[in-house]
mmCIF file of C-alpha atoms and ligand atoms in Angstrom:
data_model
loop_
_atom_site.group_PDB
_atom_site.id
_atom_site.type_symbol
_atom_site.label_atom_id
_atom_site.label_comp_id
_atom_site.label_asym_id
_atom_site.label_seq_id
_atom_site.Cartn_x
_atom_site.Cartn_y
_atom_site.Cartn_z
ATOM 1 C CA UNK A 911 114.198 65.966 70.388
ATOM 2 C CA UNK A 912 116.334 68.723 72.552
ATOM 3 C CA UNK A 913 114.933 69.453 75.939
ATOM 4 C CA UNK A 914 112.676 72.329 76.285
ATOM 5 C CA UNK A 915 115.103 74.417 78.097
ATOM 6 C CA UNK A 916 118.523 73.520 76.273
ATOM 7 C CA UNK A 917 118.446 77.634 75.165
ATOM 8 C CA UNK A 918 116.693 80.373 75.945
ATOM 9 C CA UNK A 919 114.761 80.142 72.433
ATOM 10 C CA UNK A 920 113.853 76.778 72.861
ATOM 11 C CA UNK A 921 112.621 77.664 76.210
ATOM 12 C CA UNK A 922 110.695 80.472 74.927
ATOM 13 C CA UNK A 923 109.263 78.990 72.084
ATOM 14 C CA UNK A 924 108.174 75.770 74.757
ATOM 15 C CA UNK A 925 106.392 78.367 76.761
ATOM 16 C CA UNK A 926 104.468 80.056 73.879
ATOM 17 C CA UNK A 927 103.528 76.696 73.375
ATOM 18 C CA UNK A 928 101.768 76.308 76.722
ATOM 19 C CA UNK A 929 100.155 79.546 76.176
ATOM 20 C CA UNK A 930 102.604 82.317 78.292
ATOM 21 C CA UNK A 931 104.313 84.671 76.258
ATOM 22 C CA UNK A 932 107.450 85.835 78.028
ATOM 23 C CA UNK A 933 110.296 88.989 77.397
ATOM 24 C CA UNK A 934 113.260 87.323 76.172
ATOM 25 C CA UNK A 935 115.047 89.066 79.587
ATOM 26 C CA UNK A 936 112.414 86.950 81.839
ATOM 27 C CA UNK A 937 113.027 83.616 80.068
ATOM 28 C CA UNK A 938 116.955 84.499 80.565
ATOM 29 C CA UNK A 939 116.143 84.837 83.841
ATOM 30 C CA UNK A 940 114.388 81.429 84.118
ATOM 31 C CA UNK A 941 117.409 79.648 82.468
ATOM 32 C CA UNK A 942 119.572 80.804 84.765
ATOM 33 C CA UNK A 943 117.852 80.166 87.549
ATOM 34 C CA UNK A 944 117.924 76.450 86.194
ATOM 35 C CA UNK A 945 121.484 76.214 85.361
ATOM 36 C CA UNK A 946 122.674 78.074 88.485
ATOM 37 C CA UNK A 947 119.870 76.143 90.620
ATOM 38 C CA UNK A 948 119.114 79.742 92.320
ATOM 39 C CA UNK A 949 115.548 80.862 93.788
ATOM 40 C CA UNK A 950 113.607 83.521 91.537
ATOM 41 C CA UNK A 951 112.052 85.875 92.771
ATOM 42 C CA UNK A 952 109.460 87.721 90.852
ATOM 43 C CA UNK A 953 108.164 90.920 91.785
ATOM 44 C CA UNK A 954 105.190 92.889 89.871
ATOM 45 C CA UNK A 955 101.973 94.518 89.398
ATOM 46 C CA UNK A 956 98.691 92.123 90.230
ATOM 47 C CA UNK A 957 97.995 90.361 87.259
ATOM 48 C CA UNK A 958 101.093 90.304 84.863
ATOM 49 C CA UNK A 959 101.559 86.790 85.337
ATOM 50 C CA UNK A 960 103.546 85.801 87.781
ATOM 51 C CA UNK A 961 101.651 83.013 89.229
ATOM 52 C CA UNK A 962 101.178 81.815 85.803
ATOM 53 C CA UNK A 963 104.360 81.359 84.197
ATOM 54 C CA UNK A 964 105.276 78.677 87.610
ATOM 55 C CA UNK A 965 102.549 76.643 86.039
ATOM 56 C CA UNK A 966 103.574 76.671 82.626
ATOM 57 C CA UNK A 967 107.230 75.842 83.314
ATOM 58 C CA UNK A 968 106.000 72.936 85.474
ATOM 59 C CA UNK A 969 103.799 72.339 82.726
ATOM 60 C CA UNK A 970 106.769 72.533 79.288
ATOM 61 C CA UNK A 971 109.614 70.805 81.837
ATOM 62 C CA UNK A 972 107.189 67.844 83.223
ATOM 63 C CA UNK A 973 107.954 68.684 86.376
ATOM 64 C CA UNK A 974 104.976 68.510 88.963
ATOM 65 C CA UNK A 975 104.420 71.856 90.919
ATOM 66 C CA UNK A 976 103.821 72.151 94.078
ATOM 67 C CA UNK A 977 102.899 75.516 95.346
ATOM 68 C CA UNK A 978 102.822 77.252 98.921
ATOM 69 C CA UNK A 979 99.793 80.240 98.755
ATOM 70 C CA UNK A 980 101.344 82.676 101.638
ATOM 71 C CA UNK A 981 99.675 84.523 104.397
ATOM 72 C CA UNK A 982 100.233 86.362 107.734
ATOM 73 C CA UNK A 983 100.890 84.352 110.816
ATOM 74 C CA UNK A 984 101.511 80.825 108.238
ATOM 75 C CA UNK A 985 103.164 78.564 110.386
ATOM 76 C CA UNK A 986 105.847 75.864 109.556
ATOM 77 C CA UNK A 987 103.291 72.532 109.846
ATOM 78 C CA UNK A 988 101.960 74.436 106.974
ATOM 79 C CA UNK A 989 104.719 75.342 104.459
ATOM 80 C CA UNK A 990 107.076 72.139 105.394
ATOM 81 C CA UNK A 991 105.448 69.476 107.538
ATOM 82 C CA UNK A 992 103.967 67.865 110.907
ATOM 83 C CA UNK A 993 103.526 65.182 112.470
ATOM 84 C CA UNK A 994 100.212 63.087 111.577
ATOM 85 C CA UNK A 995 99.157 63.128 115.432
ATOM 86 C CA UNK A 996 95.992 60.651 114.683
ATOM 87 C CA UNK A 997 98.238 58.194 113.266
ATOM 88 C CA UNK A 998 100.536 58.217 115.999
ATOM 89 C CA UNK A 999 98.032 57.666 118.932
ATOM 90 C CA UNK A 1000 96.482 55.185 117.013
ATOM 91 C CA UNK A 1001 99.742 53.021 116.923
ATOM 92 C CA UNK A 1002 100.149 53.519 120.156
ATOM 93 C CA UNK A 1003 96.929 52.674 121.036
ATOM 94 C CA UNK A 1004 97.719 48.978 119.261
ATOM 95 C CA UNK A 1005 101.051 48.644 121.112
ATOM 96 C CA UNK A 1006 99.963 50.112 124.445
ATOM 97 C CA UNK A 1007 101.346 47.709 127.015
ATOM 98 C CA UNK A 1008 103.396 45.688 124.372
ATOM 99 C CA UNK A 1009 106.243 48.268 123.683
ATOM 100 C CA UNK A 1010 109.063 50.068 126.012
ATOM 101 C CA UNK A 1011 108.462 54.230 126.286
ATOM 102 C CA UNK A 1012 111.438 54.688 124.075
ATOM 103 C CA UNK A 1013 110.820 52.016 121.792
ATOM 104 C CA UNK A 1014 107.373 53.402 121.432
ATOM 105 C CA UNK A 1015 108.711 56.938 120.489
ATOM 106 C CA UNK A 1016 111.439 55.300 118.162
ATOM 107 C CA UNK A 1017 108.345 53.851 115.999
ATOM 108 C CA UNK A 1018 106.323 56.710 116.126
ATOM 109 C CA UNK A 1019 108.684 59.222 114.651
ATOM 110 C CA UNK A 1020 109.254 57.738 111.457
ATOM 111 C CA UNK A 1021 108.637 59.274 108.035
ATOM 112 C CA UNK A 1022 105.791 57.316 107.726
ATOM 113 C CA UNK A 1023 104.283 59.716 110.229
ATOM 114 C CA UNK A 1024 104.687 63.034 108.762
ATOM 115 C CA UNK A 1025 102.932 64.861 106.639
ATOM 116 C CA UNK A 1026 104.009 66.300 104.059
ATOM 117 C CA UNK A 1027 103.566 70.082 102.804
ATOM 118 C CA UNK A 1028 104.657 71.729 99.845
ATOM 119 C CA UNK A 1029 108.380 72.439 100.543
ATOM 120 C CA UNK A 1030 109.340 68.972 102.163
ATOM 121 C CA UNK A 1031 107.843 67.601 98.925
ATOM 122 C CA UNK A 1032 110.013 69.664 96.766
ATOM 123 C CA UNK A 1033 112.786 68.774 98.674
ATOM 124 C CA UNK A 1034 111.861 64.608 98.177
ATOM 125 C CA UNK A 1035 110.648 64.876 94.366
ATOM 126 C CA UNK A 1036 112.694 62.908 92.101
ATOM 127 C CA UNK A 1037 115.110 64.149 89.474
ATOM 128 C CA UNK A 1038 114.983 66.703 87.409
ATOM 129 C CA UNK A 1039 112.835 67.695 90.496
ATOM 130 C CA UNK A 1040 109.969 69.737 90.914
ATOM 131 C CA UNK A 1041 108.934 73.600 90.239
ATOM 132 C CA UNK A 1042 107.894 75.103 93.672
ATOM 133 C CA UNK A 1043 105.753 78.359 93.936
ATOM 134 C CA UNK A 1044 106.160 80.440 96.961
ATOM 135 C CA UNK A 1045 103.304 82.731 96.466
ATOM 136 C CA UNK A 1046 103.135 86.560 97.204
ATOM 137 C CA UNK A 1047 105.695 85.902 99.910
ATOM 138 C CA UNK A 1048 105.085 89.373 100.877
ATOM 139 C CA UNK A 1049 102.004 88.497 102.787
ATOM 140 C CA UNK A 1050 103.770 85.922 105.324
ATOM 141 C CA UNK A 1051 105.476 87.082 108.061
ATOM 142 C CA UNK A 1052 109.289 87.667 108.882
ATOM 143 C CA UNK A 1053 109.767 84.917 111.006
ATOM 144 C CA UNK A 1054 108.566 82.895 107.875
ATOM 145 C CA UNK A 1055 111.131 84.868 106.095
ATOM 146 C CA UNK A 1056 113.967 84.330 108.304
ATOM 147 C CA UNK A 1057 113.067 79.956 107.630
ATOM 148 C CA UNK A 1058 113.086 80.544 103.847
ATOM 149 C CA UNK A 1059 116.725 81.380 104.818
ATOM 150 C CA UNK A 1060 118.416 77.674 105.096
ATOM 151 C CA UNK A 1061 115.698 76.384 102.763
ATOM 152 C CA UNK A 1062 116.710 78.817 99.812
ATOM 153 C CA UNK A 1063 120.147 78.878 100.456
ATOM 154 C CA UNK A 1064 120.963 74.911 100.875
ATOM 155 C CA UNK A 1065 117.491 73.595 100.006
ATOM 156 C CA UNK A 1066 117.930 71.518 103.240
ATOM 157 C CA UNK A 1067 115.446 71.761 106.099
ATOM 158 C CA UNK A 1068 116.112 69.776 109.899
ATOM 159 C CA UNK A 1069 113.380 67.812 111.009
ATOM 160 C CA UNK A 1070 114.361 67.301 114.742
ATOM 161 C CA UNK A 1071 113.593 63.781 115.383
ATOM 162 C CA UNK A 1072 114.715 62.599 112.106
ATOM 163 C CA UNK A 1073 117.844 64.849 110.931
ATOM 164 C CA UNK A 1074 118.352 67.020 107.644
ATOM 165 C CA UNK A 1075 116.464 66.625 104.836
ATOM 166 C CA UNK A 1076 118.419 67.362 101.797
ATOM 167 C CA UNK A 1077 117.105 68.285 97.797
ATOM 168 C CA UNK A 1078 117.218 65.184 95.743
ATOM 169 C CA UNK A 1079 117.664 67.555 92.838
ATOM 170 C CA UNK A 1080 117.263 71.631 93.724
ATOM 171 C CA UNK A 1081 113.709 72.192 92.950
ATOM 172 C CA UNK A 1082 113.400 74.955 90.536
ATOM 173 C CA UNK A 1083 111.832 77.621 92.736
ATOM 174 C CA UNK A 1084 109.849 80.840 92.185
ATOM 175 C CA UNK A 1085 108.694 83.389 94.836
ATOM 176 C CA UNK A 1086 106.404 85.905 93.927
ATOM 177 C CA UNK A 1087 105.580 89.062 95.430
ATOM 178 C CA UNK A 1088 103.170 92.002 95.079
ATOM 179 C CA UNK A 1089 105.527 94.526 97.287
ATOM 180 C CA UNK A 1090 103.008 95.112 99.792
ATOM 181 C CA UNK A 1091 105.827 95.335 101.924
ATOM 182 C CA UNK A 1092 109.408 94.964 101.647
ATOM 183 C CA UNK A 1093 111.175 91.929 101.398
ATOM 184 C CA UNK A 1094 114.390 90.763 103.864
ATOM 185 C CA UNK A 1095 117.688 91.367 102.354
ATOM 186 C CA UNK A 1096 119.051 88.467 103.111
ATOM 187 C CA UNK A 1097 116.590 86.402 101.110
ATOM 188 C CA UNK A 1098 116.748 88.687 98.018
ATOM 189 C CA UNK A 1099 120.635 88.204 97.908
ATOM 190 C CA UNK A 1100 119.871 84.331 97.940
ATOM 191 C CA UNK A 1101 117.532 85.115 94.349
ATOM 192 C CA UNK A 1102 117.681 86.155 90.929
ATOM 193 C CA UNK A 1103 115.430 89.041 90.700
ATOM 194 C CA UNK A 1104 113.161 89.954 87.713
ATOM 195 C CA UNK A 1105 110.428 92.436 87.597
ATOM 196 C CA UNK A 1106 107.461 91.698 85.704
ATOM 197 C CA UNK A 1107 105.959 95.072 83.766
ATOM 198 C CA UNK A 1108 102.644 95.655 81.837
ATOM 199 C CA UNK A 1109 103.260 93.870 78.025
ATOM 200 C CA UNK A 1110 104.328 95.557 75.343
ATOM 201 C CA UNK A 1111 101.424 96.035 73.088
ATOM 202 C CA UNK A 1112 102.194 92.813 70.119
ATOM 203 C CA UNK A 1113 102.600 90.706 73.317
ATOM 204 C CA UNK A 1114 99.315 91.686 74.840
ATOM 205 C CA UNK A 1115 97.792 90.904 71.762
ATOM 206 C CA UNK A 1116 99.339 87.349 71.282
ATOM 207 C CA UNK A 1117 98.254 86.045 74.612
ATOM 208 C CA UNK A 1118 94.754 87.503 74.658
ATOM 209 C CA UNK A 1119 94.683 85.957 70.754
ATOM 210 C CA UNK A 1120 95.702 82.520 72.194
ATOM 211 C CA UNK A 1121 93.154 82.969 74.999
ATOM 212 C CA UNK A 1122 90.459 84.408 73.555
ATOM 213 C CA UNK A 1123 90.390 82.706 70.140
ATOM 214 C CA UNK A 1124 86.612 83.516 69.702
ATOM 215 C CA UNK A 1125 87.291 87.593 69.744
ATOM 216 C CA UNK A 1126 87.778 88.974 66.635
ATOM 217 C CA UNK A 1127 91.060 90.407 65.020
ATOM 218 C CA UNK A 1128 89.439 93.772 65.097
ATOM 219 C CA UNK A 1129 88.117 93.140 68.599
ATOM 220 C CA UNK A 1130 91.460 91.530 70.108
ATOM 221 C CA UNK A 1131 93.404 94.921 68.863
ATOM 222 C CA UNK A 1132 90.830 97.308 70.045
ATOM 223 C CA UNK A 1133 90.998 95.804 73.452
ATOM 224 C CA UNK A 1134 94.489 95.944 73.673
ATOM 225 C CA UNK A 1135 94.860 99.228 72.235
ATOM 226 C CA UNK A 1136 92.887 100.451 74.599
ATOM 227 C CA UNK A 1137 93.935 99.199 77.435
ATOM 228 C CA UNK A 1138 97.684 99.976 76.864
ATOM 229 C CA UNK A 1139 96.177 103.902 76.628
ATOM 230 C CA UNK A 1140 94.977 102.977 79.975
ATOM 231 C CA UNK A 1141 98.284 102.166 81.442
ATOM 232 C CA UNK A 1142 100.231 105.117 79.604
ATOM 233 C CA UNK A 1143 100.530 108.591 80.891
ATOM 234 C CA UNK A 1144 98.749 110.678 81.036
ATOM 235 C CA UNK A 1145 95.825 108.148 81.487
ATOM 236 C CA UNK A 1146 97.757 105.943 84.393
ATOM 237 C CA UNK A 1147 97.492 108.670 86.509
ATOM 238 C CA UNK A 1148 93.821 109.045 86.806
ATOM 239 C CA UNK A 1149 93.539 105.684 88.424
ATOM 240 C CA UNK A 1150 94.435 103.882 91.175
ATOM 241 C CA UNK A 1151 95.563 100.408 89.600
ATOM 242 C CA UNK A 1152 95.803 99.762 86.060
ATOM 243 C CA UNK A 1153 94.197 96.759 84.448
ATOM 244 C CA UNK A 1154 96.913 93.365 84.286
ATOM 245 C CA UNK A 1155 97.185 91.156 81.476
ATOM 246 C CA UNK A 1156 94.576 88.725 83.550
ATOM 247 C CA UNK A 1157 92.165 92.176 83.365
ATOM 248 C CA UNK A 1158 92.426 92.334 79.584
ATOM 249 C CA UNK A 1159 91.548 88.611 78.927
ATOM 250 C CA UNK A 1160 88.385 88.792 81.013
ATOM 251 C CA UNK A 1161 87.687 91.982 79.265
ATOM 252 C CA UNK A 1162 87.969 90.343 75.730
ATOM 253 C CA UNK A 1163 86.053 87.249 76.821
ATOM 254 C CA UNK A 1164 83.089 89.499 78.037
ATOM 255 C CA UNK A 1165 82.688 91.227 75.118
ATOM 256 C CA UNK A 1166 82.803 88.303 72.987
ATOM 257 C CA UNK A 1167 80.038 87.118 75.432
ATOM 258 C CA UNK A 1168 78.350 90.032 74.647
ATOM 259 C CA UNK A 1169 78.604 90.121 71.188
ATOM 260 C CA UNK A 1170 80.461 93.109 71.019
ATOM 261 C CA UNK A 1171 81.272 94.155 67.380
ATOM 262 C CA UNK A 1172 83.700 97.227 68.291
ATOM 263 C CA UNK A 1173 84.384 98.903 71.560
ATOM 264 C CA UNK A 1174 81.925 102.228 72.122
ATOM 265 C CA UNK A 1175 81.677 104.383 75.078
ATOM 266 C CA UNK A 1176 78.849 102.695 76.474
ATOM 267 C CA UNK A 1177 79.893 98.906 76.358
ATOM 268 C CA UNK A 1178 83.066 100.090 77.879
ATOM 269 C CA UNK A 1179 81.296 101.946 80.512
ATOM 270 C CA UNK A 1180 79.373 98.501 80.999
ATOM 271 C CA UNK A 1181 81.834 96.332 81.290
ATOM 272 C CA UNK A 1182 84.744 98.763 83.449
ATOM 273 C CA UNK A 1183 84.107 96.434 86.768
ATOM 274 C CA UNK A 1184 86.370 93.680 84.746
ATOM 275 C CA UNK A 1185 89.021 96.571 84.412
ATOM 276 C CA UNK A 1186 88.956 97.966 87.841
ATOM 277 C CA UNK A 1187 88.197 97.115 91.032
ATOM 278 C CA UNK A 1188 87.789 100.236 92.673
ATOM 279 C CA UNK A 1189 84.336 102.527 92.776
ATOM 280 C CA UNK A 1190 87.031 105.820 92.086
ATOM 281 C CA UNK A 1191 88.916 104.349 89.055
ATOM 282 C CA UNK A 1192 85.758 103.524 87.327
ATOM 283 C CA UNK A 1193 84.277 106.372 87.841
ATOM 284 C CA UNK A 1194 86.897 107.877 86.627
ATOM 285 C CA UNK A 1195 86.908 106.211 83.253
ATOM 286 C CA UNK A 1196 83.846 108.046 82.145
ATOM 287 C CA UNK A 1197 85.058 111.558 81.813
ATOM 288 C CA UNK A 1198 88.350 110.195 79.775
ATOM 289 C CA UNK A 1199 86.302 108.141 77.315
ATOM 290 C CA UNK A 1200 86.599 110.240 74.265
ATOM 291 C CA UNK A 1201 90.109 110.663 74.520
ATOM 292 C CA UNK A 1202 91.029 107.039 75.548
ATOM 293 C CA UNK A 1203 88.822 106.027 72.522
ATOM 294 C CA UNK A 1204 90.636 108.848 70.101
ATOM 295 C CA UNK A 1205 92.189 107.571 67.283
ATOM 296 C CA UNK A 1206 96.024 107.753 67.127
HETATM 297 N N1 LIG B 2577 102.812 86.315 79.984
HETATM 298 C C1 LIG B 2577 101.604 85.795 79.943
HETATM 299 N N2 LIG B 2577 101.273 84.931 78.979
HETATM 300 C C2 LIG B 2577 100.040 84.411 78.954
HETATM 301 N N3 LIG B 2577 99.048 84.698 79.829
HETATM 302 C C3 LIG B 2577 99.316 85.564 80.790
HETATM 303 C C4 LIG B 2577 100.601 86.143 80.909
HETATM 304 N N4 LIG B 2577 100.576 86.956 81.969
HETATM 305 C C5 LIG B 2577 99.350 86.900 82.491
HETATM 306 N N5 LIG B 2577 98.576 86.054 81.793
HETATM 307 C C6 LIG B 2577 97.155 85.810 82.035
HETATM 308 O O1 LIG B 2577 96.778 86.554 83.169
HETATM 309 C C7 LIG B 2577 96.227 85.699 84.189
HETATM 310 C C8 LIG B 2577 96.706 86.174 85.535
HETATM 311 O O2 LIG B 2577 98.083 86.006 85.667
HETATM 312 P P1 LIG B 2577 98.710 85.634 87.070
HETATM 313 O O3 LIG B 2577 97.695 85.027 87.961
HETATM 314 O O4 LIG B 2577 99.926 84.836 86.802
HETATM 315 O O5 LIG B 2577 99.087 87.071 87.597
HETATM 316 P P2 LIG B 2577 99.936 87.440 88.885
HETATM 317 O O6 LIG B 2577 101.039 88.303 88.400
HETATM 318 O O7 LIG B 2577 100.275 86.204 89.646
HETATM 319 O O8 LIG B 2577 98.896 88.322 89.666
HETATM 320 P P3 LIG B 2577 98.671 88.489 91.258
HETATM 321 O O9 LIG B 2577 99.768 89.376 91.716
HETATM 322 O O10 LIG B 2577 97.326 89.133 91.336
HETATM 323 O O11 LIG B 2577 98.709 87.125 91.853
HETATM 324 C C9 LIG B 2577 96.689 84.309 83.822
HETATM 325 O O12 LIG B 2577 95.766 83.334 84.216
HETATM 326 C C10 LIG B 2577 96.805 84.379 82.327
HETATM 327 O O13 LIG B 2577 95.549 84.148 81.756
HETATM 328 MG MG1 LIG B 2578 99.698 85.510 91.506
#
């Protein structure tokens, strides 16, 4: 049997086997990333799945994934690794007067001592290596950005007392962000860039058909029908944030758990704290209902 990932079809059809359903210009993107062992940077709305499609490559390559979740003020121990401190006063503790000071420091700046965190293990996981997530990057700091630099550009980190740490084999990595803020330069021109949009309308309804099995045919296209109204103009404009694909999936699974038959004004009305997340954009779904709900 080929690989997963010998094309870009086979790669495709691999992840609509895991359950993501990707543009054909994404899963390009993907590939090349692979074959030209560059970082990927994805940028898009909340909920289009970006987080997602990390796990289902790690999941249709076999590679493990090992993900870094970023946040302001995330320091190095945390993304690459430290020193297990306990460890090392408890060897030295055993040798006290045995061992010579520098003999003593030799022993307890080995390997065995550190530990590990997400991007020293991508660097150390065997071949074909391992997918690595780096998170909504836009929440961690710029002097986190400006270490991403060496790691992204040689996949090497220094570890003072023990030298460089090189990539067995390049880990295939994704960053993710949600723009809160904009990205360095200098680390975008070390990615491949893809922006993730809102689905086209037959892709919406594949993945909330694969996820929501239970929802009806009739149900599963009402849902999505609607909420693509929600996302087109003049509709967008009304609210703050349009509902993701994530938004859509709850929404079909709570009506199924509600035995909902076909969308009305009221259910919807019922259920709009799965679509929004804001007291102003649901409130502002009432007085569009009859339009949103018009037929075409
Ligand atoms: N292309 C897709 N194929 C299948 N499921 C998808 C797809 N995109 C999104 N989903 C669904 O939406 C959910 C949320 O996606 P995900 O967490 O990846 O979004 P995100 O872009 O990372 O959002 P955020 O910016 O909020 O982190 C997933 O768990 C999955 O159920
Ligand atoms: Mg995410």
């Amino acid at each position: 049997m080929p690989a997963p990932h010998s094309t870009i079809d086979d790669l495709t059809r691999a992840l609509e086997g895991a359950g993501y359903h990707a543009t054909r210009q994404l899963v390009t993107a993907v590939f090349l990333a692979m074959r030209l062992q560059r970082p990927l940077l994805l940028e898009g709305e909340p909920g289009v799945g970006k987080t997602e499609l990390a796990k289902a490559l790690a999941q249709v390559l076999g590679r493990p994934l090992l993900r870094l979740q970023c946040y302001d003020g995330m320091e190095q121990r945390e993304a690459l690794y430290e020193w297990n401190h306990a460890a090392q006063l408890l060897r030295m503790r055993a040798a006290q007067a045995s061992a010579a000071p520098d003999e003593m420091e030799r022993e307890i700046y080995q390997a065995r001592y550190l530990i590990r965190r997400p991007l020293l293990q991508a660097l150390e996981a065997p071949a074909p290596g391992a997918v690595l997530l780096i998170d909504e990057v836009d929440r961690a700091d710029e002097p986190f950005e400006a270490f991403l630099l060496e790691y992204l550009g040689e996949y090497q980190v220094s570890i003072p007392e023990l030298g460089t740490v090189r990539a067995v084999a390049a880990p295939l990595t994704l960053l993710t962000s949600n723009r809160t803020r904009d990205l360095n330069d200098a680390v975008k021109r070390r990615c491949l860039y893809q922006w993730l949009d809102y689905p086209e309308r037959e892709r919406e309804l594949a993945i909330v058909r694969s996820q929501v099995p239970e929802a009806s045919t009739a149900l599963t296209e009402q849902v999505t029908q609607f909420v693509s109204r929600l996302r087109s103009q003049p509709f967008a404009n009304a609210f703050q944030r349009s509902p993701g694909i994530a938004e859509s999936v709850e929404w079909a699974k709570a009506l199924v758990a509600l035995d909902t038959l076909t969308l009305d004004p009221e259910v919807i009305q019922d259920t709009a704290g799965i679509l929004f997340k804001q007291r102003e954009d649901v409130a502002a779904l009432q007085p569009l209902m009859d339009q949103l709900l018009e037929v075409q």
